[in-house]
GROMACS .gro file of C-alpha atoms in nm:
model
  335
    1MET     CA    1  -5.158   0.037   1.278
    2SER     CA    2  -5.006  -0.018   1.634
    3ARG     CA    3  -4.940  -0.400   1.554
    4TYR     CA    4  -4.626  -0.305   1.315
    5VAL     CA    5  -4.484  -0.049   1.563
    6LEU     CA    6  -4.298  -0.321   1.774
    7PRO     CA    7  -4.196  -0.500   1.461
    8LEU     CA    8  -4.049  -0.193   1.288
    9SER     CA    9  -3.876  -0.096   1.596
   10VAL     CA   10  -3.712  -0.445   1.651
   11LEU     CA   11  -3.622  -0.424   1.303
   12GLY     CA   12  -3.457  -0.115   1.332
   13THR     CA   13  -3.267  -0.213   1.625
   14ALA     CA   14  -3.171  -0.505   1.447
   15VAL     CA   15  -3.060  -0.306   1.132
   16GLY     CA   16  -2.879  -0.051   1.363
   17GLY     CA   17  -2.683  -0.325   1.555
   18ALA     CA   18  -2.575  -0.459   1.266
   19VAL     CA   19  -2.415  -0.178   1.112
   20LEU     CA   20  -2.267  -0.123   1.443
   21LEU     CA   21  -2.117  -0.487   1.459
   22LYS     CA   22  -2.010  -0.401   1.088
   23ASP     CA   23  -1.788  -0.097   1.181
   24PHE     CA   24  -1.682  -0.281   1.480
   25VAL     CA   25  -1.534  -0.563   1.289
   26ALA     CA   26  -1.420  -0.361   0.982
   27GLY     CA   27  -1.238  -0.063   1.213
   28GLY     CA   28  -1.366   0.296   1.240
   29ALA     CA   29  -1.298   0.614   1.095
   30CYS     CA   30  -0.934   0.771   1.161
   31PRO     CA   31  -0.942   0.915   1.500
   32SER     CA   32  -0.720   1.184   1.450
   33LYS     CA   33  -0.873   1.529   1.327
   34ALA     CA   34  -0.503   1.663   1.249
   35THR     CA   35  -0.432   1.848   0.922
   36ILE     CA   36  -0.150   1.887   0.672
   37PRO     CA   37  -0.147   2.225   0.537
   38GLY     CA   38   0.123   2.250   0.287
   39LYS     CA   39   0.250   1.903   0.313
   40THR     CA   40   0.323   1.686   0.001
   41VAL     CA   41   0.212   1.363  -0.006
   42ILE     CA   42   0.249   1.080  -0.295
   43VAL     CA   43  -0.003   0.827  -0.275
   44THR     CA   44   0.073   0.505  -0.520
   45GLY     CA   45  -0.225   0.355  -0.721
   46ALA     CA   46  -0.436   0.655  -0.605
   47ASN     CA   47  -0.665   0.651  -0.938
   48THR     CA   48  -0.910   0.386  -0.791
   49GLY     CA   49  -1.014   0.216  -0.482
   50ILE     CA   50  -0.818   0.287  -0.108
   51GLY     CA   51  -0.540   0.471  -0.270
   52LYS     CA   52  -0.807   0.748  -0.425
   53GLN     CA   53  -0.989   0.765  -0.097
   54THR     CA   54  -0.651   0.791   0.126
   55ALA     CA   55  -0.577   1.106  -0.156
   56LEU     CA   56  -0.930   1.249  -0.107
   57GLU     CA   57  -0.873   1.198   0.269
   58LEU     CA   58  -0.572   1.383   0.281
   59ALA     CA   59  -0.647   1.659   0.018
   60LYS     CA   60  -0.946   1.714   0.251
   61ARG     CA   61  -0.703   1.796   0.545
   62GLY     CA   62  -0.482   2.058   0.280
   63GLY     CA   63  -0.260   1.811   0.154
   64ASN     CA   64  -0.037   1.878  -0.154
   65ILE     CA   65  -0.129   1.561  -0.329
   66ILE     CA   66   0.045   1.352  -0.611
   67LEU     CA   67  -0.165   1.077  -0.768
   68ALA     CA   68   0.103   0.805  -0.908
   69CYS     CA   69  -0.055   0.586  -1.123
   70ARG     CA   70   0.015   0.372  -1.443
   71ASP     CA   71  -0.316   0.480  -1.604
   72MET     CA   72  -0.296   0.817  -1.693
   73GLU     CA   73  -0.643   0.840  -1.812
   74LYS     CA   74  -0.806   0.759  -1.483
   75CYS     CA   75  -0.565   0.922  -1.296
   76GLU     CA   76  -0.617   1.263  -1.436
   77ALA     CA   77  -0.999   1.185  -1.404
   78ALA     CA   78  -0.927   1.092  -1.011
   79ALA     CA   79  -0.748   1.414  -0.947
   80LYS     CA   80  -1.018   1.624  -1.119
   81GLU     CA   81  -1.275   1.446  -0.915
   82ILE     CA   82  -1.084   1.489  -0.571
   83ARG     CA   83  -1.007   1.847  -0.663
   84GLY     CA   84  -1.370   1.945  -0.756
   85GLU     CA   85  -1.522   1.778  -0.425
   86THR     CA   86  -1.224   1.908  -0.176
   87LEU     CA   87  -1.183   2.245  -0.362
   88ASN     CA   88  -0.803   2.183  -0.313
   89HIS     CA   89  -0.655   2.247  -0.625
   90ARG     CA   90  -0.302   2.102  -0.544
   91VAL     CA   91  -0.396   1.774  -0.636
   92ASN     CA   92  -0.236   1.661  -0.939
   93ALA     CA   93  -0.181   1.326  -1.160
   94ARG     CA   94   0.175   1.165  -1.263
   95HIS     CA   95   0.292   0.860  -1.429
   96LEU     CA   96   0.428   0.588  -1.250
   97ASP     CA   97   0.431   0.249  -1.367
   98LEU     CA   98   0.564   0.010  -1.077
   99ALA     CA   99   0.616  -0.285  -1.326
  100SER     CA  100   0.906  -0.075  -1.481
  101LEU     CA  101   1.213   0.020  -1.278
  102LYS     CA  102   1.248   0.266  -1.568
  103SER     CA  103   0.937   0.418  -1.505
  104ILE     CA  104   0.983   0.457  -1.146
  105ARG     CA  105   1.359   0.625  -1.168
  106GLU     CA  106   1.180   0.890  -1.410
  107PHE     CA  107   0.920   0.956  -1.162
  108ALA     CA  108   1.135   0.991  -0.873
  109ALA     CA  109   1.422   1.202  -1.049
  110LYS     CA  110   1.076   1.416  -1.160
  111VAL     CA  111   0.985   1.455  -0.814
  112THR     CA  112   1.322   1.517  -0.668
  113GLU     CA  113   1.346   1.807  -0.936
  114GLU     CA  114   1.036   1.969  -0.889
  115GLU     CA  115   0.914   1.938  -0.550
  116GLU     CA  116   1.035   2.113  -0.273
  117HIS     CA  117   0.956   1.869  -0.019
  118VAL     CA  118   0.799   1.523   0.056
  119HIS     CA  119   0.642   1.486   0.367
  120ILE     CA  120   0.448   1.158   0.329
  121LEU     CA  121   0.474   0.874   0.077
  122ILE     CA  122   0.218   0.627   0.085
  123ASN     CA  123   0.306   0.325  -0.094
  124ASN     CA  124  -0.052   0.171  -0.157
  125ALA     CA  125  -0.052   0.023  -0.551
  126ALA     CA  126  -0.060  -0.360  -0.557
  127VAL     CA  127  -0.194  -0.660  -0.771
  128MET     CA  128  -0.350  -0.963  -0.601
  129ARG     CA  129  -0.360  -1.315  -0.734
  130CYS     CA  130  -0.299  -1.236  -1.104
  131PRO     CA  131  -0.205  -1.487  -1.323
  132HIS     CA  132   0.182  -1.548  -1.379
  133TRP     CA  133   0.260  -1.226  -1.532
  134THR     CA  134   0.612  -1.068  -1.505
  135THR     CA  135   0.729  -0.692  -1.522
  136GLU     CA  136   0.927  -0.545  -1.791
  137ASP     CA  137   1.207  -0.622  -1.564
  138GLY     CA  138   1.148  -0.986  -1.552
  139PHE     CA  139   0.988  -0.990  -1.198
  140GLU     CA  140   0.697  -1.215  -1.092
  141MET     CA  141   0.432  -0.952  -1.093
  142GLN     CA  142   0.331  -0.940  -0.723
  143LEU     CA  143   0.686  -0.955  -0.604
  144GLY     CA  144   0.754  -0.669  -0.845
  145VAL     CA  145   0.490  -0.441  -0.814
  146ASN     CA  146   0.378  -0.497  -0.440
  147TYR     CA  147   0.714  -0.493  -0.321
  148LEU     CA  148   1.057  -0.437  -0.542
  149GLY     CA  149   0.867  -0.128  -0.729
  150HIS     CA  150   0.784   0.045  -0.373
  151PHE     CA  151   1.140  -0.060  -0.277
  152LEU     CA  152   1.308   0.113  -0.553
  153LEU     CA  153   1.060   0.431  -0.533
  154THR     CA  154   1.117   0.481  -0.136
  155ASN     CA  155   1.487   0.448  -0.173
  156LEU     CA  156   1.547   0.710  -0.470
  157LEU     CA  157   1.331   0.902  -0.265
  158LEU     CA  158   1.480   0.893   0.070
  159ASP     CA  159   1.687   1.216   0.039
  160LYS     CA  160   1.390   1.431  -0.035
  161LEU     CA  161   1.203   1.281   0.274
  162LYS     CA  162   1.525   1.305   0.510
  163ALA     CA  163   1.541   1.679   0.386
  164SER     CA  164   1.158   1.732   0.449
  165ALA     CA  165   1.171   1.580   0.798
  166PRO     CA  166   0.972   1.499   0.990
  167SER     CA  167   0.835   1.259   0.728
  168ARG     CA  168   0.681   0.935   0.722
  169ILE     CA  169   0.669   0.627   0.470
  170ILE     CA  170   0.351   0.420   0.506
  171ASN     CA  171   0.350   0.078   0.334
  172VAL     CA  172   0.037  -0.071   0.275
  173SER     CA  173   0.070  -0.462   0.325
  174SER     CA  174  -0.206  -0.726   0.403
  175LEU     CA  175  -0.280  -0.941   0.710
  176ALA     CA  176  -0.205  -1.243   0.404
  177HIS     CA  177   0.149  -1.143   0.529
  178VAL     CA  178   0.117  -1.393   0.791
  179ALA     CA  179   0.073  -1.685   0.535
  180GLY     CA  180   0.380  -1.602   0.346
  181HIS     CA  181   0.760  -1.719   0.335
  182ILE     CA  182   1.026  -1.544   0.158
  183ASP     CA  183   1.190  -1.820  -0.048
  184PHE     CA  184   1.522  -1.696  -0.138
  185GLU     CA  185   1.618  -1.993  -0.344
  186ASP     CA  186   1.352  -1.885  -0.548
  187LEU     CA  187   1.226  -1.541  -0.489
  188ASN     CA  188   1.110  -1.482  -0.860
  189TRP     CA  189   0.925  -1.814  -0.902
  190GLU     CA  190   1.145  -1.963  -1.153
  191LYS     CA  191   1.162  -2.322  -1.021
  192ARG     CA  192   0.867  -2.360  -0.863
  193LYS     CA  193   0.508  -2.447  -0.979
  194TYR     CA  194   0.353  -2.096  -0.967
  195ASP     CA  195   0.118  -2.024  -0.667
  196THR     CA  196  -0.068  -1.698  -0.729
  197LYS     CA  197  -0.173  -1.707  -0.383
  198ALA     CA  198   0.171  -1.780  -0.208
  199ALA     CA  199   0.317  -1.539  -0.430
  200TYR     CA  200   0.073  -1.262  -0.308
  201CYS     CA  201   0.144  -1.347   0.061
  202GLN     CA  202   0.527  -1.360   0.008
  203SER     CA  203   0.526  -1.028  -0.148
  204LYS     CA  204   0.303  -0.861   0.146
  205LEU     CA  205   0.556  -1.038   0.406
  206ALA     CA  206   0.826  -0.881   0.202
  207VAL     CA  207   0.680  -0.540   0.233
  208VAL     CA  208   0.640  -0.585   0.650
  209VAL     CA  209   0.977  -0.745   0.689
  210SER     CA  210   1.164  -0.469   0.499
  211THR     CA  211   0.947  -0.192   0.668
  212LYS     CA  212   1.125  -0.297   1.001
  213GLU     CA  213   1.508  -0.314   0.816
  214LEU     CA  214   1.440   0.042   0.678
  215SER     CA  215   1.308   0.201   1.000
  216ARG     CA  216   1.641   0.030   1.165
  217ARG     CA  217   1.833   0.235   0.873
  218LEU     CA  218   1.625   0.561   0.928
  219GLN     CA  219   1.698   0.584   1.294
  220GLY     CA  220   1.780   0.956   1.384
  221THR     CA  221   1.689   1.100   1.048
  222GLY     CA  222   1.350   1.223   1.136
  223VAL     CA  223   1.184   0.981   0.867
  224THR     CA  224   0.940   0.710   1.019
  225VAL     CA  225   0.831   0.390   0.834
  226ASN     CA  226   0.519   0.182   0.944
  227ALA     CA  227   0.286  -0.097   0.780
  228LEU     CA  228  -0.027  -0.148   0.791
  229HIS     CA  229  -0.329  -0.429   0.699
  230PRO     CA  230  -0.635  -0.173   0.551
  231GLY     CA  231  -0.888  -0.461   0.622
  232VAL     CA  232  -1.055  -0.616   0.340
  233ALA     CA  233  -1.237  -0.368   0.094
  234ARG     CA  234  -1.459  -0.374  -0.222
  235THR     CA  235  -1.175  -0.298  -0.467
  236GLU     CA  236  -1.094  -0.387  -0.788
  237LEU     CA  237  -0.785  -0.520  -0.635
  238GLY     CA  238  -0.942  -0.850  -0.577
  239ARG     CA  239  -1.050  -0.883  -0.955
  240HIS     CA  240  -0.841  -1.176  -1.016
  241THR     CA  241  -0.947  -1.403  -0.672
  242GLY     CA  242  -1.295  -1.509  -0.848
  243MET     CA  243  -1.482  -1.517  -0.527
  244HIS     CA  244  -1.764  -1.299  -0.649
  245SER     CA  245  -1.762  -1.545  -0.965
  246SER     CA  246  -2.055  -1.786  -0.896
  247ALA     CA  247  -2.369  -1.724  -0.768
  248PHE     CA  248  -2.368  -1.972  -0.513
  249SER     CA  249  -2.072  -1.790  -0.350
  250SER     CA  250  -2.231  -1.493  -0.359
  251PHE     CA  251  -2.548  -1.617  -0.179
  252THR     CA  252  -2.397  -1.809   0.057
  253LEU     CA  253  -2.096  -1.588   0.169
  254GLY     CA  254  -2.301  -1.271   0.082
  255PRO     CA  255  -2.379  -1.175   0.439
  256ILE     CA  256  -2.005  -1.269   0.579
  257PHE     CA  257  -1.866  -1.065   0.287
  258TRP     CA  258  -2.134  -0.755   0.384
  259LEU     CA  259  -1.979  -0.783   0.768
  260LEU     CA  260  -1.620  -0.811   0.699
  261VAL     CA  261  -1.564  -0.602   0.361
  262LYS     CA  262  -1.566  -0.259   0.398
  263SER     CA  263  -1.584   0.018   0.181
  264PRO     CA  264  -1.257   0.167   0.009
  265GLN     CA  265  -1.349   0.504   0.216
  266LEU     CA  266  -1.344   0.321   0.536
  267ALA     CA  267  -1.019   0.100   0.421
  268ALA     CA  268  -0.839   0.431   0.339
  269GLN     CA  269  -0.866   0.540   0.699
  270PRO     CA  270  -0.556   0.330   0.845
  271SER     CA  271  -0.335   0.479   0.594
  272VAL     CA  272  -0.472   0.831   0.645
  273TYR     CA  273  -0.424   0.757   1.046
  274LEU     CA  274  -0.034   0.664   0.984
  275ALA     CA  275   0.000   0.953   0.804
  276VAL     CA  276  -0.149   1.226   0.995
  277ALA     CA  277  -0.208   1.122   1.375
  278GLU     CA  278   0.016   1.377   1.605
  279GLU     CA  279   0.041   1.089   1.858
  280LEU     CA  280   0.240   0.852   1.598
  281GLU     CA  281   0.521   1.133   1.547
  282GLY     CA  282   0.821   0.929   1.579
  283VAL     CA  283   0.679   0.565   1.574
  284SER     CA  284   0.849   0.366   1.327
  285GLY     CA  285   0.901  -0.006   1.231
  286LYS     CA  286   0.554  -0.073   1.334
  287TYR     CA  287   0.291  -0.303   1.176
  288PHE     CA  288  -0.079  -0.163   1.226
  289ASP     CA  289  -0.396  -0.400   1.192
  290VAL     CA  290  -0.625  -0.147   1.083
  291LEU     CA  291  -0.572   0.117   1.354
  292LYS     CA  292  -0.443  -0.084   1.605
  293GLU     CA  293  -0.062  -0.171   1.628
  294LYS     CA  294  -0.038  -0.534   1.652
  295PRO     CA  295   0.268  -0.801   1.638
  296PRO     CA  296   0.337  -0.900   1.262
  297ALA     CA  297   0.423  -1.275   1.165
  298PRO     CA  298   0.740  -1.425   1.340
  299GLU     CA  299   0.958  -1.428   0.996
  300ALA     CA  300   0.862  -1.058   0.961
  301GLU     CA  301   1.072  -0.977   1.282
  302ASP     CA  302   1.333  -1.200   1.185
  303GLU     CA  303   1.639  -0.934   1.163
  304GLU     CA  304   1.841  -1.195   0.959
  305VAL     CA  305   1.595  -1.249   0.691
  306ALA     CA  306   1.544  -0.883   0.680
  307LYS     CA  307   1.901  -0.809   0.592
  308ARG     CA  308   1.924  -1.095   0.323
  309LEU     CA  309   1.608  -0.945   0.184
  310TRP     CA  310   1.721  -0.614   0.180
  311ALA     CA  311   2.079  -0.697   0.024
  312GLU     CA  312   1.882  -0.906  -0.248
  313SER     CA  313   1.617  -0.649  -0.305
  314VAL     CA  314   1.921  -0.378  -0.354
  315ARG     CA  315   2.091  -0.605  -0.616
  316LEU     CA  316   1.772  -0.671  -0.797
  317VAL     CA  317   1.674  -0.344  -0.873
  318GLY     CA  318   1.999  -0.238  -0.935
  319LEU     CA  319   2.061   0.033  -0.643
  320GLU     CA  320   2.402   0.010  -0.598
  321MET     CA  321   2.479   0.056  -0.960
  322SER     CA  322   2.228   0.340  -0.963
  323HIS     CA  323   2.463   0.509  -0.707
  324GLY     CA  324   2.777   0.403  -0.856
  325SER     CA  325   3.111   0.625  -0.914
  326HIS     CA  326   2.983   0.677  -1.273
  327GLY     CA  327   2.643   0.741  -1.191
  328LYS     CA  328   2.530   0.482  -1.451
  329THR     CA  329   2.163   0.357  -1.411
  330GLY     CA  330   2.178  -0.044  -1.338
  331GLN     CA  331   1.950  -0.298  -1.545
  332PRO     CA  332   1.999  -0.601  -1.360
  333LEU     CA  333   1.813  -0.915  -1.487
  334PRO     CA  334   1.645  -1.098  -1.186
  335LYS     CA  335   1.798  -1.414  -1.287
   0.00000   0.00000   0.00000
């Protein structure tokens, strides 16, 4: 029997070391224990993956959570599950389709009318490397959902966020933004051959670029905005990438995926951290790689790019028209 003790001990040490290495590489749990009793939180794309786990974590901390999702059946199921697990009954599902400007306006109007405050807005929902689809309004899907939809939603909720200050906006981006480029000549992929990876990277770069510009515009309001890379997670987001479609890739890349790819629960920790950490009060316009502030891609810090993107985004989503003298809702075309 004794001859098995050493091998088992070595195996245990190796497994323990591997788990610790995985935690180190993937990033750990939110270091803040702060609670948010009574604070209203909106999480987009909260019926699955990182968004659902973010909502769960913040519900545990006492927040009034609004799950904003396109699929209401899944959203209601997620809200019920979170209420049951946390015993926090202030968790509700609301319809939001980020591929529809009309849906975004309806959601924002309902929140503005029914909620006394909005303290935390987490722009989490995303699509990744999908086929060349377009939104209801004609935008390339990844640009429309990952960036333009959240851009409009955030701007429509700014008055409520300002009235609720101190408040926070958290934009979930990606490390992939470093490979992105904002092509102002063909932002909507109408002239070039469609490249789904490049489109995803552009959309995530746009998120970081606009985060810094919005931070500049919000100075002195008590509203902060930061962007983050959550890490690579095992979620439905990667369903179009094909990385797990072959036995060869699963076998050869499996150990690497195990080390680098984290659970949705762990990937939600950066969003939770930016939402609740007391030490981040007043911190704005920054980019966090998991739990650590880091410089973003150089293009993300270009003020001229930021101002130009902001102006173009305002035009595309009809924000100027919606605040016009007649109060009419604009219906701009992306072309």
